[in-house]
């Protein structure tokens, strides 16, 4: 499952230009470059792109503790704190609770100066009976 996620040619990590800096048990950190095509008016990172980076990073953190066969984002709340325009950016996610069917993750998205642009809390559902795919 993890090798599929890290295959840059076939998923969102390629669009983001994401590079996994660290993936440990229950934690993940990625870096994404500043790319003009990922910005909104004024050259600021688009909030949807920041949310996507957070979702991706949290998903990797969850995959490192997932004892099922797949997972899906069940809920994701993002608070935007500062405009982000000084890349490269980093996103760090940490599992704060793993239950039998859900995993709760906290994440921070920061700029190259360490300024926090967004924080997030999300829940992932662990799937135990079927793998999710477009051919299912």
Short mmCIF file of C-alpha atoms in Angstrom, two decimals, residues 55-103:
data_model
loop_
_atom_site.label_atom_id
_atom_site.label_comp_id
_atom_site.label_asym_id
_atom_site.label_seq_id
_atom_site.Cartn_x
_atom_site.Cartn_y
_atom_site.Cartn_z
CA UNK A 55 -4.32 15.20 3.72
CA UNK A 56 -1.46 13.47 1.88
CA UNK A 57 0.96 13.80 4.81
CA UNK A 58 -1.58 12.64 7.38
CA UNK A 59 -2.52 9.72 5.16
CA UNK A 60 1.10 8.59 5.07
CA UNK A 61 1.34 8.86 8.86
CA UNK A 62 -1.82 6.75 9.16
CA UNK A 63 -0.50 4.18 6.68
CA UNK A 64 2.49 3.63 8.96
CA UNK A 65 0.18 2.37 11.74
CA UNK A 66 -2.61 0.88 9.61
CA UNK A 67 -3.16 -2.79 10.48
CA UNK A 68 -6.04 -3.09 7.99
CA UNK A 69 -5.89 -3.31 4.20
CA UNK A 70 -6.77 0.28 3.27
CA UNK A 71 -7.88 3.62 4.70
CA UNK A 72 -9.89 6.70 3.79
CA UNK A 73 -10.06 10.22 5.14
CA UNK A 74 -13.20 10.41 7.24
CA UNK A 75 -12.93 14.03 8.39
CA UNK A 76 -10.37 16.81 8.03
CA UNK A 77 -10.50 20.25 9.62
CA UNK A 78 -7.95 22.84 8.57
CA UNK A 79 -7.36 26.21 10.22
CA UNK A 80 -5.46 28.67 8.02
CA UNK A 81 -3.33 30.99 10.13
CA UNK A 82 -0.96 32.83 7.78
CA UNK A 83 -0.59 33.28 4.02
CA UNK A 84 2.08 30.96 2.67
CA UNK A 85 4.42 32.20 -0.06
CA UNK A 86 7.96 31.45 1.17
CA UNK A 87 8.80 27.93 0.04
CA UNK A 88 9.82 25.28 0.20
CA UNK A 89 7.07 24.28 2.60
CA UNK A 90 6.96 21.43 5.08
CA UNK A 91 4.06 19.52 6.47
CA UNK A 92 4.43 17.39 9.59
CA UNK A 93 1.74 14.95 10.69
CA UNK A 94 1.56 12.91 13.87
CA UNK A 95 -0.91 10.23 14.91
CA UNK A 96 -2.32 11.24 18.27
CA UNK A 97 -4.73 8.31 18.71
CA UNK A 98 -5.10 4.98 16.98
CA UNK A 99 -8.27 3.05 17.67
CA UNK A 100 -9.62 -0.16 16.19
CA UNK A 101 -11.43 1.55 13.32
CA UNK A 102 -10.23 5.17 13.32
CA UNK A 103 -6.98 7.09 13.60
#
